[in-house]
Coordinates of C-alpha atoms and ligand atoms in Angstrom, one line a residue:
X188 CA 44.4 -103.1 -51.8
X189 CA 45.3 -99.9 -53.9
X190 CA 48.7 -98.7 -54.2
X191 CA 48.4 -95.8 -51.4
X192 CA 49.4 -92.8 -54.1
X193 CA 50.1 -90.2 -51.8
X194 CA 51.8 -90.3 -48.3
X195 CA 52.4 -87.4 -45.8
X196 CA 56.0 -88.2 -44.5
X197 CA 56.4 -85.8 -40.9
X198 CA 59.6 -84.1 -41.5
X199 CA 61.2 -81.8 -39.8
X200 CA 59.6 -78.5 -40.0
X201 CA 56.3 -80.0 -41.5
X202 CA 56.2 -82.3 -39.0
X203 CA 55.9 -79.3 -36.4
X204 CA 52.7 -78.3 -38.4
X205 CA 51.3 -81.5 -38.3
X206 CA 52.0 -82.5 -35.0
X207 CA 50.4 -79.7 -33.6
X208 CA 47.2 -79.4 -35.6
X209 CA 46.7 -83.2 -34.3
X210 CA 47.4 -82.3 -30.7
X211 CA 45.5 -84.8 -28.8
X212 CA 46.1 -87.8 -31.1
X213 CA 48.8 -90.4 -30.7
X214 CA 51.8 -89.1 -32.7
X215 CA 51.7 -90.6 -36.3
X216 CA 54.5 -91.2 -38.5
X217 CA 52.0 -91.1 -42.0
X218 CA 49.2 -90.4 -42.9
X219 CA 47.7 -90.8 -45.9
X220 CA 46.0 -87.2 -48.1
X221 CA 44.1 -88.0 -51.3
X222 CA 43.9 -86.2 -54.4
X223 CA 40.3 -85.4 -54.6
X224 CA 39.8 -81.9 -54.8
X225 CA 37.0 -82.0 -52.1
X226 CA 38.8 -83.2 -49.6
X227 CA 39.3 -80.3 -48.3
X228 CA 35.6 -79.9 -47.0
X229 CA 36.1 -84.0 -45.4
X230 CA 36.9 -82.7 -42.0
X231 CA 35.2 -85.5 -40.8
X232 CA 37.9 -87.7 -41.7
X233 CA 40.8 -85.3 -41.3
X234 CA 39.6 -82.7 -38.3
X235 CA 42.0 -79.6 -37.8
X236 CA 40.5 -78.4 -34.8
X237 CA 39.2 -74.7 -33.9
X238 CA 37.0 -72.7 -36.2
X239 CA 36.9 -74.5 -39.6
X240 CA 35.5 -72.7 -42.8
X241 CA 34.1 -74.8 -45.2
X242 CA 31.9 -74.8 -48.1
X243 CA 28.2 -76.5 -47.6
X244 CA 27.5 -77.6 -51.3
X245 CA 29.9 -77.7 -54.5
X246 CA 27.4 -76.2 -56.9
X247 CA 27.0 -72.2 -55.3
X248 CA 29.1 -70.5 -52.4
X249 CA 27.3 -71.5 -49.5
X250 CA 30.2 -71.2 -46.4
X251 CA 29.6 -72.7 -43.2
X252 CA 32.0 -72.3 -40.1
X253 CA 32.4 -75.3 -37.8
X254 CA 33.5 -75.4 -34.3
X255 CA 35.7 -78.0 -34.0
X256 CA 37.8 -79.7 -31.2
X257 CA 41.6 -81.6 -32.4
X258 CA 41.2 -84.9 -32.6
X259 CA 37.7 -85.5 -33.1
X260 CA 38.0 -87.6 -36.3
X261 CA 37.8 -90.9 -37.2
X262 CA 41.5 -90.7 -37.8
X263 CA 41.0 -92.6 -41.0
X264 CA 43.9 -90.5 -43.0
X265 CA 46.3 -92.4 -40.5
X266 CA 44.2 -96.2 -41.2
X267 CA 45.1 -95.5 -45.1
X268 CA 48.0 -96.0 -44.0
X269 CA 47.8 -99.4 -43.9
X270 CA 44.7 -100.1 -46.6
X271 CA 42.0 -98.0 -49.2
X272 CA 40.2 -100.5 -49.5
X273 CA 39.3 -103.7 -51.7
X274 CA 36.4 -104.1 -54.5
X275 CA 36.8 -108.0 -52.7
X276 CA 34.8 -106.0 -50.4
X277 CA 30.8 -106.2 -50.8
X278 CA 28.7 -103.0 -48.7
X279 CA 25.0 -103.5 -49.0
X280 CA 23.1 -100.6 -48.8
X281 CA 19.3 -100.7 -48.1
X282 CA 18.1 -97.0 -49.0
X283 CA 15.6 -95.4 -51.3
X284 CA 16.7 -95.2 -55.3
X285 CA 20.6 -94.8 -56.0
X286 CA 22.2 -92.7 -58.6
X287 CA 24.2 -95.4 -59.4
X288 CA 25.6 -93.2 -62.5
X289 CA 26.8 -90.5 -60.5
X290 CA 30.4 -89.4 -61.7
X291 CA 32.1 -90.2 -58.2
X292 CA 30.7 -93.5 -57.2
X293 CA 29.6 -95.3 -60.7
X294 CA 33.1 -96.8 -60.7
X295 CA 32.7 -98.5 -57.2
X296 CA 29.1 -100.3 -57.8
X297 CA 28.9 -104.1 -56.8
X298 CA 28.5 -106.1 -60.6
X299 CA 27.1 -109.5 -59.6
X300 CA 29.6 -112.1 -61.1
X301 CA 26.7 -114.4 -62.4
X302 CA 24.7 -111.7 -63.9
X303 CA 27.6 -110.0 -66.1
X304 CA 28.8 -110.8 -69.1
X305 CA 27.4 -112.8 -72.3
X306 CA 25.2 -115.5 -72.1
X307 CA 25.4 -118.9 -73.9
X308 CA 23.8 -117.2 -76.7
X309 CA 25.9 -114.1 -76.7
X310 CA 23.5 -111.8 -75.2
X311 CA 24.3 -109.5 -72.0
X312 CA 23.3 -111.5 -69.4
X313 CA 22.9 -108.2 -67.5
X314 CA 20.0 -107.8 -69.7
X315 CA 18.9 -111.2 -70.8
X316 CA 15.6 -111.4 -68.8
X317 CA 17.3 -114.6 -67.5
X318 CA 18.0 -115.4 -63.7
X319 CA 21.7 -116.8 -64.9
X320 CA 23.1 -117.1 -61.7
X321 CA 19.7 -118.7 -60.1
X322 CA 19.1 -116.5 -57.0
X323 CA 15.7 -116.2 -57.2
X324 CA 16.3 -112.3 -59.6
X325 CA 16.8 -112.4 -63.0
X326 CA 19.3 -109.6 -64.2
X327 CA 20.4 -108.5 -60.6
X328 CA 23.5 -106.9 -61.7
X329 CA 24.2 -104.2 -59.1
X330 CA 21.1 -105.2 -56.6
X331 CA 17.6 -104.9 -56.7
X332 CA 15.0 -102.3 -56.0
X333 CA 12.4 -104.3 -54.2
X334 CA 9.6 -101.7 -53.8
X335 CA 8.9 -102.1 -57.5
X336 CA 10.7 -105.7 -57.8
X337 CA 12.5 -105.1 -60.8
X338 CA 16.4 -105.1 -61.3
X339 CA 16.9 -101.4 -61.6
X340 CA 17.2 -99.8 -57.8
X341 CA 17.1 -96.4 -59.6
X342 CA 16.9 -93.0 -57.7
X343 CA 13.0 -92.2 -58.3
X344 CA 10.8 -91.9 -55.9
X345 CA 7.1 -93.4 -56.6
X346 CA 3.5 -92.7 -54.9
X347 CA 3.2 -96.5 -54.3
X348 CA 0.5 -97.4 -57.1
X349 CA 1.6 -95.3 -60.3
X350 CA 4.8 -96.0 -61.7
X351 CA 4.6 -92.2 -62.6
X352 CA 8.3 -90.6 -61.1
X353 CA 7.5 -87.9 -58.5
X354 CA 10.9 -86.7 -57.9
X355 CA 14.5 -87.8 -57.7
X356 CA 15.4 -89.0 -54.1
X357 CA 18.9 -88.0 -51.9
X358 CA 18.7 -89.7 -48.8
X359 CA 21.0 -92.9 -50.3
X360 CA 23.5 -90.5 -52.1
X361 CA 25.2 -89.0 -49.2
X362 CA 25.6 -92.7 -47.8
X363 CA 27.1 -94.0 -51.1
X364 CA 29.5 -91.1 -50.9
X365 CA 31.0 -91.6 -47.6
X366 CA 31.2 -95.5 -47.6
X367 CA 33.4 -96.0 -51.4
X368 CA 33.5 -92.5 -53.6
X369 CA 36.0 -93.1 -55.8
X370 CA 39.1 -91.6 -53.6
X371 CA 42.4 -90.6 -55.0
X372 CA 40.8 -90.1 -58.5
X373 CA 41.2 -86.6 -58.7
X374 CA 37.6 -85.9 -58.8
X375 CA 35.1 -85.1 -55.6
X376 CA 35.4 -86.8 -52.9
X377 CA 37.1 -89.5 -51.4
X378 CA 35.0 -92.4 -49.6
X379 CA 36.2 -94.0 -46.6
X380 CA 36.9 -96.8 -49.2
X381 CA 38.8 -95.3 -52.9
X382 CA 37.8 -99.3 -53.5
X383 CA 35.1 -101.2 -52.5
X384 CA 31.8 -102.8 -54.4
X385 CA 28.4 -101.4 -53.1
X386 CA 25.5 -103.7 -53.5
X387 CA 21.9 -101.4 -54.6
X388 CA 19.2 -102.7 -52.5
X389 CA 16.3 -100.2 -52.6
X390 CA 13.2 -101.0 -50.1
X391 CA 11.5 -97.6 -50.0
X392 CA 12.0 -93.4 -48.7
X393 CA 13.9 -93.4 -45.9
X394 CA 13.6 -89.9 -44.9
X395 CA 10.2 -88.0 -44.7
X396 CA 10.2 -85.4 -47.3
X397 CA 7.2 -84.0 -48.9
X398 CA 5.3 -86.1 -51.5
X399 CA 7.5 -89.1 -50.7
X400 CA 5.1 -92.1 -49.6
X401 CA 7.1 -95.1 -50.8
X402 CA 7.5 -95.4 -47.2
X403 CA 10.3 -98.2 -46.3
X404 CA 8.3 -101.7 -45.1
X405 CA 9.7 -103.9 -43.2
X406 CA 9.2 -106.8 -46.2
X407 CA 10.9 -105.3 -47.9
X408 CA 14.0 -105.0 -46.2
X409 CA 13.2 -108.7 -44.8
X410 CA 14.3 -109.8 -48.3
X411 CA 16.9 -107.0 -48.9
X412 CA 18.7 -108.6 -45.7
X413 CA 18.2 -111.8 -46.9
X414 CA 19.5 -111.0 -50.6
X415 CA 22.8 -109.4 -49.3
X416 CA 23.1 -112.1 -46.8
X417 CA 22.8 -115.1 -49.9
X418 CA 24.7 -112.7 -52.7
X419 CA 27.9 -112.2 -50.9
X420 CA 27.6 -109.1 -49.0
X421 CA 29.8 -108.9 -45.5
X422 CA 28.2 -105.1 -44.3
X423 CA 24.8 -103.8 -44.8
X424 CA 24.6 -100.1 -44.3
X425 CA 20.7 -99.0 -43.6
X426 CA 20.1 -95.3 -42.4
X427 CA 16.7 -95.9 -41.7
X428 CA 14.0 -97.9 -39.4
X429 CA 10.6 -99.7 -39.9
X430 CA 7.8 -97.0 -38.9
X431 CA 4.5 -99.3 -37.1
X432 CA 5.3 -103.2 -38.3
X433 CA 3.2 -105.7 -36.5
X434 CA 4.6 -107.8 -34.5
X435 CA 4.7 -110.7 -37.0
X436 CA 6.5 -108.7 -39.5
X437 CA 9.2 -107.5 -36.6
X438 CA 9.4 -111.2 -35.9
X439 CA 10.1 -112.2 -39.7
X440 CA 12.8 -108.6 -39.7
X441 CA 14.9 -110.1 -36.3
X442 CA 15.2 -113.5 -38.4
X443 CA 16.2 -112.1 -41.5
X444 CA 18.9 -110.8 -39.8
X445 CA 19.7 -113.6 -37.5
X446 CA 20.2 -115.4 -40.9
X447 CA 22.3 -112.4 -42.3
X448 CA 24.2 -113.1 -38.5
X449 CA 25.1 -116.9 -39.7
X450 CA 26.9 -115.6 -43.2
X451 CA 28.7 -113.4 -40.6
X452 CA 27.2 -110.3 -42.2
X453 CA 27.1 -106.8 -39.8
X454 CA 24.4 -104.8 -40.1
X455 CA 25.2 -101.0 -39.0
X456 CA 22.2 -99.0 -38.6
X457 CA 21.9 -95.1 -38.0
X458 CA 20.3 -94.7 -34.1
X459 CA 17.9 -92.0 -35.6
X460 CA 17.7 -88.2 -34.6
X461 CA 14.7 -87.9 -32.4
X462 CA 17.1 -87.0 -29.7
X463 CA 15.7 -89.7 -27.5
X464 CA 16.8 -92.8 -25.1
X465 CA 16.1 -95.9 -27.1
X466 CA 16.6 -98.1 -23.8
X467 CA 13.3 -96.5 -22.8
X468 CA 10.7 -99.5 -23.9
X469 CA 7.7 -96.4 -25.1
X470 CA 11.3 -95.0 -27.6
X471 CA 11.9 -98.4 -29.0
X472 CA 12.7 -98.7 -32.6
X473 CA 13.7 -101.1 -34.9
X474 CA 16.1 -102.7 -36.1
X475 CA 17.9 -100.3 -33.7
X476 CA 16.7 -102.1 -31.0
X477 CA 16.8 -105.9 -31.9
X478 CA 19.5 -107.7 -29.0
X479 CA 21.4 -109.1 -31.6
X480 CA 25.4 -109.4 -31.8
X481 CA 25.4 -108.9 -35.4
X482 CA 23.8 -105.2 -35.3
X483 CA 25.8 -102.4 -34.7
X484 CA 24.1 -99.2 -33.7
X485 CA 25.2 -95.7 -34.7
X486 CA 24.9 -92.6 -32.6
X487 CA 26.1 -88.8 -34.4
X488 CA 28.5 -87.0 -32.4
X489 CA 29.3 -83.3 -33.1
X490 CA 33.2 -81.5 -33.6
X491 CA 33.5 -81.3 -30.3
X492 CA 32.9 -85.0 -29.2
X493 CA 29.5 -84.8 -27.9
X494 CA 26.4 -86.0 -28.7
X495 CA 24.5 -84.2 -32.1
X496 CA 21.7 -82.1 -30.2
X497 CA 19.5 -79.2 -31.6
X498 CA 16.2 -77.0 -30.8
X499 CA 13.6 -77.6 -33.3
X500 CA 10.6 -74.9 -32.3
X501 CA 9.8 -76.2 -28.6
X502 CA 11.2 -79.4 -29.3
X503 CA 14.9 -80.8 -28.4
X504 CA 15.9 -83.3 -31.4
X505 CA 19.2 -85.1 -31.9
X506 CA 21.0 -88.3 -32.1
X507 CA 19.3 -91.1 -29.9
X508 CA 21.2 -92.7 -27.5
X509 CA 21.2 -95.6 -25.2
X510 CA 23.8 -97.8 -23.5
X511 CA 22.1 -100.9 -23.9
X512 CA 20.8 -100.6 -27.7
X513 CA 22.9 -98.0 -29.0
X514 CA 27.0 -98.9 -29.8
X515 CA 29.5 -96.9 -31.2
X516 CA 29.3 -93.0 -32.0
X517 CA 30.7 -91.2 -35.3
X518 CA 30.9 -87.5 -36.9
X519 CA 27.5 -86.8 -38.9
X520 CA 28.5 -83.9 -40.9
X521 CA 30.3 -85.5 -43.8
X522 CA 30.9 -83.5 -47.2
X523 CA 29.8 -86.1 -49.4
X524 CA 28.5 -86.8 -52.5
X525 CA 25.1 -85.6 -53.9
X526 CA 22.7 -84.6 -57.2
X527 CA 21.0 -81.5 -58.4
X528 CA 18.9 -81.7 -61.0
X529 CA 20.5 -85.2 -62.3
X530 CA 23.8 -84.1 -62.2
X531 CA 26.8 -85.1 -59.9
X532 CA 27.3 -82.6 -57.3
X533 CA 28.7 -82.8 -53.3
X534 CA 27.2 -81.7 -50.3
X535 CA 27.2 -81.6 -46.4
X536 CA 25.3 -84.1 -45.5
X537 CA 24.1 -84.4 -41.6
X538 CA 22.2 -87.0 -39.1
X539 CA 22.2 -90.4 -38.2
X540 CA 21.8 -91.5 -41.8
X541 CA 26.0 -89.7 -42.4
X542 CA 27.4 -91.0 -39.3
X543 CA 26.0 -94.8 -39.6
X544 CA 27.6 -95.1 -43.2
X545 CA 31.0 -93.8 -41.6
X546 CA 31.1 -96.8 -39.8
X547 CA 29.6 -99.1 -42.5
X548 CA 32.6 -97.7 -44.4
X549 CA 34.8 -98.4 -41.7
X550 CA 34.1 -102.4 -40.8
X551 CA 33.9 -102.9 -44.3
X552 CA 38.0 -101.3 -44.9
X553 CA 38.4 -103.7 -41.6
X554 CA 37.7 -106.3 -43.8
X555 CA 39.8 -105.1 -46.6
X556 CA 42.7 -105.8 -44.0
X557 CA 41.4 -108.7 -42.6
X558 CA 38.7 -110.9 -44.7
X559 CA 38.2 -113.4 -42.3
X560 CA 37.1 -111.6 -39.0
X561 CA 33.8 -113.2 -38.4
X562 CA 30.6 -110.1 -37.7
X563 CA 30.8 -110.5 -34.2
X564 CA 34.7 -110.3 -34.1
X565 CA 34.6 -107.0 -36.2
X566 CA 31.5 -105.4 -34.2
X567 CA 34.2 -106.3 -31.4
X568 CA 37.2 -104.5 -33.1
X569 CA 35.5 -101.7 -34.2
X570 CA 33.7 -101.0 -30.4
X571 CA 37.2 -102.0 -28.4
X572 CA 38.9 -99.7 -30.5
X573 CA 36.8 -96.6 -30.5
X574 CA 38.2 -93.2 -29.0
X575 CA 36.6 -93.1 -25.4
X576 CA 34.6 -89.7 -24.8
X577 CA 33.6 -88.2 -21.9
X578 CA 30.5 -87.4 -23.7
X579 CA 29.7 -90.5 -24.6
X580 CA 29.9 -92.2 -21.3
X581 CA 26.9 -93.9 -20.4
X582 CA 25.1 -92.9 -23.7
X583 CA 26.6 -95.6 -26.1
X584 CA 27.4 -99.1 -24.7
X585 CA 31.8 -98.7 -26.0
X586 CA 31.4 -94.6 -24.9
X587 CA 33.6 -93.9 -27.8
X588 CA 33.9 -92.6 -31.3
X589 CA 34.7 -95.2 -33.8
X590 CA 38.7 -95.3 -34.8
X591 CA 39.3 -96.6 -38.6
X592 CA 43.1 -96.6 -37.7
X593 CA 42.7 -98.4 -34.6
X594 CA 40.3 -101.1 -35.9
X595 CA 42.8 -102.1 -38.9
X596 CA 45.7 -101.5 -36.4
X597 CA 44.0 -104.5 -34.7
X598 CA 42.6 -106.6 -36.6
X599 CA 45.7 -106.6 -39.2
Ligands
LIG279 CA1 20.0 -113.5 -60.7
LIG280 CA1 20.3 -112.1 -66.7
LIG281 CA1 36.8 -89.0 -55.7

C-alpha cells in the first residue's frame, strides 16, 4: 500500500464545510484528497452536489455544467482512507491499442516477471525473441495485442489485412485512466488505484468509429481471458461485447471464462448504452449476459442517481439494464486520461465503457486490502455494499451504486 500523502482531517470550522457538502453520506472522519492537479474535474469520485462547473478536456476551454445530487459518488476519497492501491495488484484490460507511454499511466503498466530483465546471455529478455517464461508468448512484457499476435498491444488501429496504421485509437485510454493513473503524483489525474499493474491485452475496436474495422472477435478475447487468467491477473476490465459470434464461438467465450472463474479472476464488463433490457432474450448480449458468478455487469448511472438516458434523433439510448443480467451501477462521466495527436492529454470520458472500469478499479483496490477474497466473494462485497437507489430498483440485480469505501470497509 502507498503511504496515503495527504489526509483531510474535519476540524472544527472545516469540518462544517465538509460535512455539509456531503449531506447525505454517513459522516466521515477522513478522507483522503490527492495532489493531482485534475482532480478537481474527478467529481465522480468526490461529488459536491448541485451545479458543478467543470472543464471537458485539458487541452482548450471547453466548460461543461453538471447537475449533480450530494452523495452520488463512489465515495472512494473516504476508501483511501484505508488503501491506494498495490502494484501486487494485476487489472487486465481487454480493449483496442493502449498508449502504454502516456505520461500519467506509463508508471503503472503490468511488467511480466519472466519476460524482464537480462537473459542468460545478457540480452533484454523483453526483447530477446525468446518465450523466457514459457507461456505460450515470447516477449510478453506488458501483455499482448492479439489482433496482430505480436507482443506490442500498441494504440493503432488497423483495416484487418494491411499492417498500414489508420489512426490512433481512444476507447482503452479513458479506462486505463480511471482504473491506476498514477494518483498523488502531482501530474493529471488520479486513478481509482495511484498503484496498481495493468496487464495490455488488445483483441480489436471496441467502439464503432469511422474507418475502424479491427472489429473485436470473440477469439480473440477467448485467449485474452485465458492469458490473464494463466499470467496472474485477478480483474479483467472489458468495455466492450462480441457483435454476431456463432454459437460455437459463444460456447468456447463462456469457457474461457469459466476457466478465468477457477483462478478466481472477475471479469467486469460495461452493460452497453443501447438503452435497452438485456433480460429480454431478442436484447441479449454477450459476455453481458453469460449466468456466470464470476462476471460482474456494469450499468452507468447519472449525478443524480439514476440511470444514464438520452434522445438520439427519434431514438431513446442509454445504459442497458436488467435485474437478472445486469449487477451493480457506477458514474459514467469520469475526467480521465486521454491523447491528442500522440500526446498525453485528459478528458471527460462517458458510457458504459467509463463506469465498468470504475468498478474494475474498485474490486481490484478490494484486493489491495484483502488479496485473498476469492471472485465470487468480491463480486459479493462489492454488490452487498453498494449504495441502494431508488432508481436503480428493479433495474440492476444489488439496485445500488457501487461503494469503494464500503467494499474495503468489509472485506478488510
Ligand atoms: Ca512469454
Ligand atoms: Ca523474451
Ligand atoms: Ca496523476
Amino acid at each position: 500500500m502507498k503511504k496515503i500523502a495527504v489526509v483531510i482531517a474535519v476540524v472544527i470550522g472545516a469540518g462544517a464545510l465538509l460535512v455539509a457538502l456531503f449531506a447525505g453520506q454517513t459522516p466521515s472522519p477522513t478522507r483522503v484528497i490527492p495532489n493531482d492537479p485534475f482532480f478537481k474535474y474527478q467529481v465522480s469520485f468526490l461529488n459536491p452536489g448541485r451545479q458543478i462547473p467543470i472543464e471537458r478536456t485539458s487541452i482548450k476551454p471547453s466548460a461543461v455544467t453538471l447537475d449533480a445530487a450530494a452523495g452520488i459518488d463512489p465515495d472512494i476519497t473516504r476508501a483511501w482512507t484505508i488503501s491506494t492501491g498495490s502494484r501486487k495488484v494485476v487489472v487486465a484490460v481487454l480493449d483496442d491499442g493502449f498508449f502504454y507511454n502516456h505520461e500519467d499511466l506509463a508508471g503503472n503498466i503490468w511488467v511480466n516477471p519472466g519476460e524482464s530483465g537480462p537473459d542468460a546471455t545478457g540480452h533484454p529478455k523483453e526483447t530477446n525473441g525468446v518465450d523466457d517464461d514459457k507461456n505460450g508468448y515470447a516477449d510478453d512484457v506488458m501483455g499482448w495485442d492479439f489482433a496482430f499476435d505480436d507482443p506490442d498491444p500498441d494504440c493503432y488501429v488497423f483495416d484487418g489485412k494491411r499492417r498500414d496504421r489508420i489512426q490512433p485509437y481512444w476507447h482503452s485510454i479513458s479506462a486505463l485512466g480511471i482504473i491506476g493513473a498514477r494518483g498523488n503524483n502531482g501530474l493529471g489525474v488520479a486513478g481509482v488505484n495511484w498503484d496498481v499493474s495493468m496487464m495490455l491485452l488488445k483483441i480489436g475496436a471496441q467502439g464503432i468509429g469511422n474507418g475502424e474495422k479491427d472489429t473485436a472477435r470473440p477469439g480473440w478475447a477467448v485467449k485474452a481471458i485465458r492469458y490473464a487468467a494463466d499470467n496472474g491477473a485477478r480483474v479483467i476490465n472489458w468495455s466492450g461485447f462480441v457483435s454476431d459470434p456463432a454459437p460455437e464461438a459463444l460456447a468456447e467465450l463462456k469457457a474461457a471464462i469459466e476457466y478465468a472463474g477457477k483462478k478466481n479472476v472477475l471479469l467486469v464488463v460495461g452493460a452497453g448504452n443501447s438503452g435497452l433490457d438485456v433480460d429480454r432474450p431478442e436484447n441479449f448480449t454477450y459476455p453481458v449476459c453469460f449466468p456466470l458468478d464470476n462476471v460482474l455487469t456494469v450499468a452507468m448511472i447519472d449525478f443524480k442517481g439514476g440511470l444514464v438516458r438520452y434522445q438520439a434523433g427519434d431514438r431513446w439510448l442509454g445504459s442497458n439494464y436488467g435485474v437478472r443480467n445486469v449487477d451493480i451501477a457506477a458514474l459514467d462521466e469520469n475526467f480521465t486520461t486521454d491523447l491528442e495527436n500522440g500526446r498525453s492529454t485528459y478528458r471527460l470520458g462517458a458510457g458504459t465503457s467509463c463506469a465498468a472500469p470504475v468498478v474494475a478499479g474498485i474490486a481490484a483496490l478490494t484486493l489491495s486490502v484483502n488479496p485473498d477474497l476469492s471472485a465470487v466473494a468480491l463480486k459479493k462485497i462489492l454488490m452487498e455494499t453498494a449504495t441502494r437507489l431508488p432508481g436503480l430498483d428493479g433495474k440492476v440485480a444489488c439496485g445500488g451504486m457501487v461503494n469503494a469505501f464500503k467494499a474495503l470497509r468489509a472485506a478488510r
